[in-house]
GROMACS .gro file of C-alpha atoms in nm:
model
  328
    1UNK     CA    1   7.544   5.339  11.069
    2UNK     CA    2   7.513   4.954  11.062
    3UNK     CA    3   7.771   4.732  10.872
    4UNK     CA    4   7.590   4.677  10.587
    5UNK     CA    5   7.554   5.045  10.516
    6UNK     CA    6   7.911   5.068  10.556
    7UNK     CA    7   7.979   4.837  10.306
    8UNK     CA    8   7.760   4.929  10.055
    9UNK     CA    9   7.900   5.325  10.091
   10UNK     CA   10   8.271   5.206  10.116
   11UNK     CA   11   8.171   4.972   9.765
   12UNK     CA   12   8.022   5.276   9.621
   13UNK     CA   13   8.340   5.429   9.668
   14UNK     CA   14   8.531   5.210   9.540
   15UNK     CA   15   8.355   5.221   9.230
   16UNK     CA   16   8.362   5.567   9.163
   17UNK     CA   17   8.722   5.587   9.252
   18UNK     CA   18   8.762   5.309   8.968
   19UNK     CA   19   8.557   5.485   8.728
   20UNK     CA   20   8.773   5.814   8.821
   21UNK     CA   21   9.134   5.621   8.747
   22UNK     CA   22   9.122   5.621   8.424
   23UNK     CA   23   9.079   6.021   8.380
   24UNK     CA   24   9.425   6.097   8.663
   25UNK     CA   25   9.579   5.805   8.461
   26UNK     CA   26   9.532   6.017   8.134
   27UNK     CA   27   9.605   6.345   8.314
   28UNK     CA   28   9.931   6.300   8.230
   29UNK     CA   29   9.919   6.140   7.865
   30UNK     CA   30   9.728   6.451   7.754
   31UNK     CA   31   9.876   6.708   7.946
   32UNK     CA   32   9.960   6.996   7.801
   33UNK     CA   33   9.631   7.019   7.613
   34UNK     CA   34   9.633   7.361   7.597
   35UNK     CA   35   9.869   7.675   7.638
   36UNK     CA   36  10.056   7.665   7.991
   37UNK     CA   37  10.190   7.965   8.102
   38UNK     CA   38  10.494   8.038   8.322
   39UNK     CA   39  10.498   8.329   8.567
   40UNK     CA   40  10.822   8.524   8.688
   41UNK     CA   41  10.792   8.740   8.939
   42UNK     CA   42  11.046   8.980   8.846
   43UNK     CA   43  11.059   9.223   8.562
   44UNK     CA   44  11.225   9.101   8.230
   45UNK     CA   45  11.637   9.006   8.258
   46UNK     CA   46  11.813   8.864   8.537
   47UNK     CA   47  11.877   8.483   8.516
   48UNK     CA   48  11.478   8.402   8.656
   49UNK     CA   49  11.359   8.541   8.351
   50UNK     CA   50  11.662   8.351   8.130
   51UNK     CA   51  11.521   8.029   8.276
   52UNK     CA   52  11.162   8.052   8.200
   53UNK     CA   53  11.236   8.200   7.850
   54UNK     CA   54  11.484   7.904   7.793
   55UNK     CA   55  11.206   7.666   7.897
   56UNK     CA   56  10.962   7.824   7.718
   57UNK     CA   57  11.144   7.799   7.382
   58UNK     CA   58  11.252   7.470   7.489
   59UNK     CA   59  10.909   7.294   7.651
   60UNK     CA   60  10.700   7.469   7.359
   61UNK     CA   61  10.902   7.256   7.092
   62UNK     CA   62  10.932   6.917   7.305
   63UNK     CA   63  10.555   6.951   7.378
   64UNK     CA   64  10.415   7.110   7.023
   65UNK     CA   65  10.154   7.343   7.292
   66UNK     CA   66  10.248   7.688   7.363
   67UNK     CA   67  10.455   7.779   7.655
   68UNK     CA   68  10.440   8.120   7.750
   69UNK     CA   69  10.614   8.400   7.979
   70UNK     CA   70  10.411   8.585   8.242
   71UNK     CA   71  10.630   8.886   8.383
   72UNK     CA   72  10.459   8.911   8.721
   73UNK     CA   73  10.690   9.174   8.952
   74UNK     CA   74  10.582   9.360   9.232
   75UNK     CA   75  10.523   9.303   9.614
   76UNK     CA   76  10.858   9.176   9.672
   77UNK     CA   77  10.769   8.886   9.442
   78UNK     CA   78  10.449   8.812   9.642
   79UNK     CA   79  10.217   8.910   9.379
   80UNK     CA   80  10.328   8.657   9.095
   81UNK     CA   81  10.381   8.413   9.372
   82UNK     CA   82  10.039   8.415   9.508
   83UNK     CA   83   9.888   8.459   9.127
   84UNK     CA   84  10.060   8.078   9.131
   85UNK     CA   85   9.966   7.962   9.456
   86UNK     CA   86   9.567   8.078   9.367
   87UNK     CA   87   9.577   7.896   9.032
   88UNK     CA   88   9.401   7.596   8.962
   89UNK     CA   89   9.604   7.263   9.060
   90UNK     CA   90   9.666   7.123   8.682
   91UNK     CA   91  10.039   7.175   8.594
   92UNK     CA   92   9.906   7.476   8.353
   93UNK     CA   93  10.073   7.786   8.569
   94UNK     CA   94  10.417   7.752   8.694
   95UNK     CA   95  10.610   7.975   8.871
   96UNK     CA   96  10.990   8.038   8.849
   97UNK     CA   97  11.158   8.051   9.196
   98UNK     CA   98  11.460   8.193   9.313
   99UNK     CA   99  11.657   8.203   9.655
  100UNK     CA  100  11.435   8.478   9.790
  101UNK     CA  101  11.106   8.265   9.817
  102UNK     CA  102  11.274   8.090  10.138
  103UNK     CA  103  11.283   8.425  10.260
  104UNK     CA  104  10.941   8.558  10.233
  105UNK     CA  105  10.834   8.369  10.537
  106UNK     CA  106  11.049   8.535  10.767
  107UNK     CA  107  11.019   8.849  10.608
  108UNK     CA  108  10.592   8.914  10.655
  109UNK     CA  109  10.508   8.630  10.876
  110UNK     CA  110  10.125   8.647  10.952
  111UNK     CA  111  10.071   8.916  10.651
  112UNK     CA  112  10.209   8.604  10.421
  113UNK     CA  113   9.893   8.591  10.160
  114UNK     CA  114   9.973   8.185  10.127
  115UNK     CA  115  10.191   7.955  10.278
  116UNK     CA  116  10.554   7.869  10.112
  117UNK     CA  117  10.547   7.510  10.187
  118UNK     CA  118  10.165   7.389  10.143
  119UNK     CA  119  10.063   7.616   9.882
  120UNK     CA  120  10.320   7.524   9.602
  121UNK     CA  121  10.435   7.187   9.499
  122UNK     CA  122  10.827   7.182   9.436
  123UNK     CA  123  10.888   7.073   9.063
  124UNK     CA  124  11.259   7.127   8.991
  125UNK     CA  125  11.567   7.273   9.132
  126UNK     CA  126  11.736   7.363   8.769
  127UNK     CA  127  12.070   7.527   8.903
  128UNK     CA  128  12.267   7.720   9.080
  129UNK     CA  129  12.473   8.009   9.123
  130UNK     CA  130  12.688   8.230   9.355
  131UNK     CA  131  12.677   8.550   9.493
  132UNK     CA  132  12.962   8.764   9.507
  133UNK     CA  133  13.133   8.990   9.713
  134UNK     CA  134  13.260   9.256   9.560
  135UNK     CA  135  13.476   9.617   9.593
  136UNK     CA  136  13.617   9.834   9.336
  137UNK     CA  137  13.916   9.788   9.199
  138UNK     CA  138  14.085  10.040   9.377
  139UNK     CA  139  13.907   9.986   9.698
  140UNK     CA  140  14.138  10.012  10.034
  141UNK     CA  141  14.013   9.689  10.096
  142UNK     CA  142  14.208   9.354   9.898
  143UNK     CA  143  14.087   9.090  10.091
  144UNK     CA  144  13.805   9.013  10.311
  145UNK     CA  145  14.049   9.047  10.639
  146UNK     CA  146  14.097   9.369  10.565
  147UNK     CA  147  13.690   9.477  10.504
  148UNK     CA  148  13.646   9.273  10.827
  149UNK     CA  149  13.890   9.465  11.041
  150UNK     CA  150  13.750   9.816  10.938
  151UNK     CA  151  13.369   9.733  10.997
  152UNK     CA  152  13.467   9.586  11.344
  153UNK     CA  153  13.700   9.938  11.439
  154UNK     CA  154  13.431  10.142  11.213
  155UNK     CA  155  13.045  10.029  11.297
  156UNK     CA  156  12.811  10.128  11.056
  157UNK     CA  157  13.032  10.334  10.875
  158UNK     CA  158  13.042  10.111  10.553
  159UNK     CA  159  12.759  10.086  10.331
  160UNK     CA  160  12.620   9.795  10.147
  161UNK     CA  161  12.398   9.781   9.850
  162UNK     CA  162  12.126   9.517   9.811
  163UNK     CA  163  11.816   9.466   9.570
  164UNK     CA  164  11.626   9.495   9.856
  165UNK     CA  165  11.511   9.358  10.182
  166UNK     CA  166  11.500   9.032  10.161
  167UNK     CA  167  11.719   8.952   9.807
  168UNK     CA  168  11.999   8.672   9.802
  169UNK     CA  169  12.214   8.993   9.804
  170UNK     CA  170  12.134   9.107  10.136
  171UNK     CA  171  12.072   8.805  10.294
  172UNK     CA  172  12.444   8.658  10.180
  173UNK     CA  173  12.537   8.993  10.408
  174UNK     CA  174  12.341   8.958  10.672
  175UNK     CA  175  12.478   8.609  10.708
  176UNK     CA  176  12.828   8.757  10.646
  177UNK     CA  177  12.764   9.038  10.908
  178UNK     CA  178  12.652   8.788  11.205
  179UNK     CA  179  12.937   8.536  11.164
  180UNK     CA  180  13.198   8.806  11.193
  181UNK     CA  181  13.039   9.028  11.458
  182UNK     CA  182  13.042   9.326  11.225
  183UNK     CA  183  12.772   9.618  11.115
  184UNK     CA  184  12.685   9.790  10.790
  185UNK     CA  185  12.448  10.024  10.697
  186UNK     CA  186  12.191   9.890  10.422
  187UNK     CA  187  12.131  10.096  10.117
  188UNK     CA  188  11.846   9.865   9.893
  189UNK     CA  189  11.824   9.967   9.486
  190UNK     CA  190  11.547   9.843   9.324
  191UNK     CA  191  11.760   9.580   9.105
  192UNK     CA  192  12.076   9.466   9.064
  193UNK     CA  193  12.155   9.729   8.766
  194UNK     CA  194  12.118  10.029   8.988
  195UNK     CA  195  12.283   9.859   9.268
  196UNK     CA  196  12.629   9.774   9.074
  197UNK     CA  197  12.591  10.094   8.915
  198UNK     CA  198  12.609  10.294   9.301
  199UNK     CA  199  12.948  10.058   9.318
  200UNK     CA  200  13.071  10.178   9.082
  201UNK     CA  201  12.983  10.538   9.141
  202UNK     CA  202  13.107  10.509   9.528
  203UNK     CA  203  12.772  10.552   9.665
  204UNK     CA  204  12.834  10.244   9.847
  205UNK     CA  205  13.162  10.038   9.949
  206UNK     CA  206  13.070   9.654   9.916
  207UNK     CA  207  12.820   9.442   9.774
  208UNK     CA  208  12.711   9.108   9.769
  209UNK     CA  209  12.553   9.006   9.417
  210UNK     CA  210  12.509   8.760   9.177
  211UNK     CA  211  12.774   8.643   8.995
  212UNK     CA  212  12.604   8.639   8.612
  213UNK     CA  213  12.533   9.055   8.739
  214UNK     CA  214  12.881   9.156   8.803
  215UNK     CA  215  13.125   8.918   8.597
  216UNK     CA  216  13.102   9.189   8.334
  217UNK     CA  217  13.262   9.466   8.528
  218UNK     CA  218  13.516   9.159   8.702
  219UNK     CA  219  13.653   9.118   8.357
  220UNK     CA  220  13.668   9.412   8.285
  221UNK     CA  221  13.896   9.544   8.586
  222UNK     CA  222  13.625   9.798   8.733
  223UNK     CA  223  13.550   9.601   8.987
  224UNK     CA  224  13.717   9.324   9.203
  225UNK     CA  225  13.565   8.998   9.401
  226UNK     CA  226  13.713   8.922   9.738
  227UNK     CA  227  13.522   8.579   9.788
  228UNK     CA  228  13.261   8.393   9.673
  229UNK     CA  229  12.948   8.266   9.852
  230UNK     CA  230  12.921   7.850   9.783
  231UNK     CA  231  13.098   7.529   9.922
  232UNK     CA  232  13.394   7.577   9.630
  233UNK     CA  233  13.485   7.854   9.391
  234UNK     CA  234  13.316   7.929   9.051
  235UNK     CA  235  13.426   7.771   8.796
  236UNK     CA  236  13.433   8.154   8.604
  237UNK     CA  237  13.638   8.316   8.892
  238UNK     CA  238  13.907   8.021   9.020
  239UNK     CA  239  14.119   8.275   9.182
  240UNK     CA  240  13.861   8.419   9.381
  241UNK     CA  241  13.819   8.207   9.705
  242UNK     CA  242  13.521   8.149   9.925
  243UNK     CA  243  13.445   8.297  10.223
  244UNK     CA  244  13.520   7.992  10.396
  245UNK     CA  245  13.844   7.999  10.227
  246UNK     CA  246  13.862   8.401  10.348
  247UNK     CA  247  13.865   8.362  10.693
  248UNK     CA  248  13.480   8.312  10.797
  249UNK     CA  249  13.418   7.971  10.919
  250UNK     CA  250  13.083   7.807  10.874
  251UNK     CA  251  12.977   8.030  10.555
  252UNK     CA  252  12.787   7.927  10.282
  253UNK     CA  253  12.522   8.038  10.032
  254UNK     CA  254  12.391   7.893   9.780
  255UNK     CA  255  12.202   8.091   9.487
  256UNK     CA  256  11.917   7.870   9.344
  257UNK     CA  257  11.647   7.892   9.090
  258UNK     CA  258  11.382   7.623   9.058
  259UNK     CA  259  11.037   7.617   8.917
  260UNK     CA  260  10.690   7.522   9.135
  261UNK     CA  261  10.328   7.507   9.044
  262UNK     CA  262  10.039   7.486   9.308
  263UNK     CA  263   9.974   7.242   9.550
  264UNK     CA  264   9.828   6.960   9.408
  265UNK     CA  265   9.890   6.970   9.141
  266UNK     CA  266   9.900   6.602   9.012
  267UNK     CA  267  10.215   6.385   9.073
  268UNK     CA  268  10.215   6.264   8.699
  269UNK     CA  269  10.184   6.598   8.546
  270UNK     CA  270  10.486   6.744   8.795
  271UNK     CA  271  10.695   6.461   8.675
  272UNK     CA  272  10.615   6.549   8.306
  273UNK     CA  273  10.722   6.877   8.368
  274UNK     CA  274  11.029   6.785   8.561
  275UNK     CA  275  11.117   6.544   8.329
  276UNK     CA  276  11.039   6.834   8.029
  277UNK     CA  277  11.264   7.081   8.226
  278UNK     CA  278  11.554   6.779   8.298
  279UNK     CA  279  11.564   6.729   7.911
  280UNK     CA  280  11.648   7.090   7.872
  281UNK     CA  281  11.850   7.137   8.171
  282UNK     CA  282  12.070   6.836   7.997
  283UNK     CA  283  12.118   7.024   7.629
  284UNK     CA  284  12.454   7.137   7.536
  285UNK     CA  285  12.388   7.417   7.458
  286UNK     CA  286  12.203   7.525   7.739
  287UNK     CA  287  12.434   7.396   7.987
  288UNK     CA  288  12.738   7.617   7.790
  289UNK     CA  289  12.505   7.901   7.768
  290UNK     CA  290  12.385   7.907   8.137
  291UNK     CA  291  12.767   7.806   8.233
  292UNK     CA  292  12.884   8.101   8.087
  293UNK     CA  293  12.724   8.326   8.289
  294UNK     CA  294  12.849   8.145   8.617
  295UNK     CA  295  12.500   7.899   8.685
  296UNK     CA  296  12.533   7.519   8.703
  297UNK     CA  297  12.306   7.276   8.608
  298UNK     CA  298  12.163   7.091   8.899
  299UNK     CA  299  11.804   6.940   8.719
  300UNK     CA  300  11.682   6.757   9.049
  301UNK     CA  301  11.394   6.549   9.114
  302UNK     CA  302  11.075   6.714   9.288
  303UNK     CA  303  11.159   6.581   9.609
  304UNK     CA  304  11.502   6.684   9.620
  305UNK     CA  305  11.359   7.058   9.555
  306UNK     CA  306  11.109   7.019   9.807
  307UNK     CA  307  11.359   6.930  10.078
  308UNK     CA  308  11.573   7.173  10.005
  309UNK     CA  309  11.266   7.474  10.007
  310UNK     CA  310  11.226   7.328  10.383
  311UNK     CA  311  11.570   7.386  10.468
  312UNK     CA  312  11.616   7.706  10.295
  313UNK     CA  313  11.286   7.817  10.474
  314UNK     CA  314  11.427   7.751  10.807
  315UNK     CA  315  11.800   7.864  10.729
  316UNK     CA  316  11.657   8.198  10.610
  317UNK     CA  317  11.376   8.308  10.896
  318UNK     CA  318  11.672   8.228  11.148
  319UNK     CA  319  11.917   8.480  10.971
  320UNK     CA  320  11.621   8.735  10.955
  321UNK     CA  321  11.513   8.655  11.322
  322UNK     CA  322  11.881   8.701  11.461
  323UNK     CA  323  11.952   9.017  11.248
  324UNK     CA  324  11.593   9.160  11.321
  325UNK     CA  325  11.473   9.215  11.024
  326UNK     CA  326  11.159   9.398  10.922
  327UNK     CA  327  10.920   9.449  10.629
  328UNK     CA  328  10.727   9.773  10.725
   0.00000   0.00000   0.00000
């Protein structure tokens, strides 16, 4: 191609990139349009589905367009994720995700239908919470020393309850399993209900979980937390320490939900929605309400989310690597 071809294509360009501006510069000054719909990948309850019916309450008002709830569950979460991830690019289908996204990756490798970190583009971290380990109240074991010492003389011999393979619940134990050099045996429920309910029954002896799930039965005396997950201790639980704080150096898990939509989803119509979500994240009364059952408000920008995604991605496909793992 000669020069002057090239200059006449590259103007041509130019001009219908021009002509196009002024439709992604509106993209965002009409958007939402029409009803947007938010998918969970979970069955109703739980603090996933909280969030989107918060924001859906919340977004429908601020935005005077209908915000809807799409309960999506099944698949280990891969079937709302991918419904999100195979939607069309244009900030109308948004997906609530937890902790257990990061995990995913590890988890089914090449059988992955899409790709966590190109497929979805990061909106908001909202918040955060922490899991917790807990006994029942008149468990032999008072302290995390003590659990520690009997898995290391006992292998195996304790079970652990999870909401299955791949949950913040089990990985906060797999974590806690390879940084003291003990085994468990696994027992997965299919939610945390059934789960805190075997605790309770004695089916199993421990289990990680989060804290909104298991405060209840803290309160009430049936149950009793040895340590928390995070950096410090929850604000709801001040006397319970962390497992830092319990004798396992180098601990740490951190419970977060966030919200994506799909990759490509343009940059002005993420920040709408970020900025949508921020203004409810901010409300009294929905940082009281969400406080109160042990989450805090973190309302980040897209970027911030998106790093931490990355991270969480790698943290998480090392813990299932090392502990081996598998989705059958």
């Amino acid at each position: 191609m000669n020069i002057k071809k090239l200059i006449s294509l590259l103007g041509g360009l130019s001009l219908a990139l021009a002509s196009a501006s002024p439709f992604l510069a509106n993209a965002a000054e009409t958007y939402p349009s029409k009803p947007v719909r938010i998918v969970v990948p979970y069955t109703p309850g739980g603090f996933n589905d909280t969030l989107a019916r918060t924001a859906s309450e919340y977004l429908t008002k601020a935005w005077k367009q209908s915000v809807v709830v799409e309960n999506k569950p099944g698949g280990n979460t891969l079937i709302g994720n991918t419904i999100v991830a195979q939607s069309a690019p244009d900030g109308y289908t948004l997906l609530i995700t937890p902790l257990p996204f990061s995990a995913l990756p590890g988890l089914y490798r090449e059988k992955m239908p899409y790709d966590a970190l190109k497929d979805f583009e990061p909106v908001i971290w909202a918040g955060s919470t922490q899991n917790i380990l807990a006994v029942r109240a008149d468990s032999p074991f008072k302290n995390v020393k003590a659990l520690i010492a009997y898995a290391k003389a006992n292998p195996g011999k304790l079970n652990y309850g999870s909401t299955g393979s791949g949950s913040s619940n089990h990985l906060s134990m797999e974590l806690f399993l390879e940084l003291t050099g003990t085994k468990m045996t696994h027992i997965p429920y299919k939610g945390s209900a059934p789960a805190v309910s075997a605790l309770l029954a004695g089916d199993i002896d421990v289990l990680f979980d989060n804290l909104p799930n298991v405060y209840p039965n803290l309160m009430a005396g049936k149950l009793a937390g040895l340590a928390a997950t995070g950096a410090k201790r929850p604000a709801l639980l001040p006397d319970v320490p962390t497992v830092v704080e319990a004798g396992v150096p180098g601990y740490e898990v951190t419970v977060w939900f966030g919200m994506q939509a799909p990759a490509g989803t343009p940059a002005d119509v993420v920040k709408k929605v970020n900025a949508g979500m921020t203004g409810m994240l901010r409300d009294k009364d929905v940082i009281d309400r969400f406080g109160k059952q042990g989450v805090e408000i973190v309302a980040s920008s897209p970027a911030e989310f998106k790093k931490l995604v990355g991270s969480e991605v790698q943290k998480w496909t090392g813990v299932i690597d090392r502990a081996g793992i598998k989705i059958e």
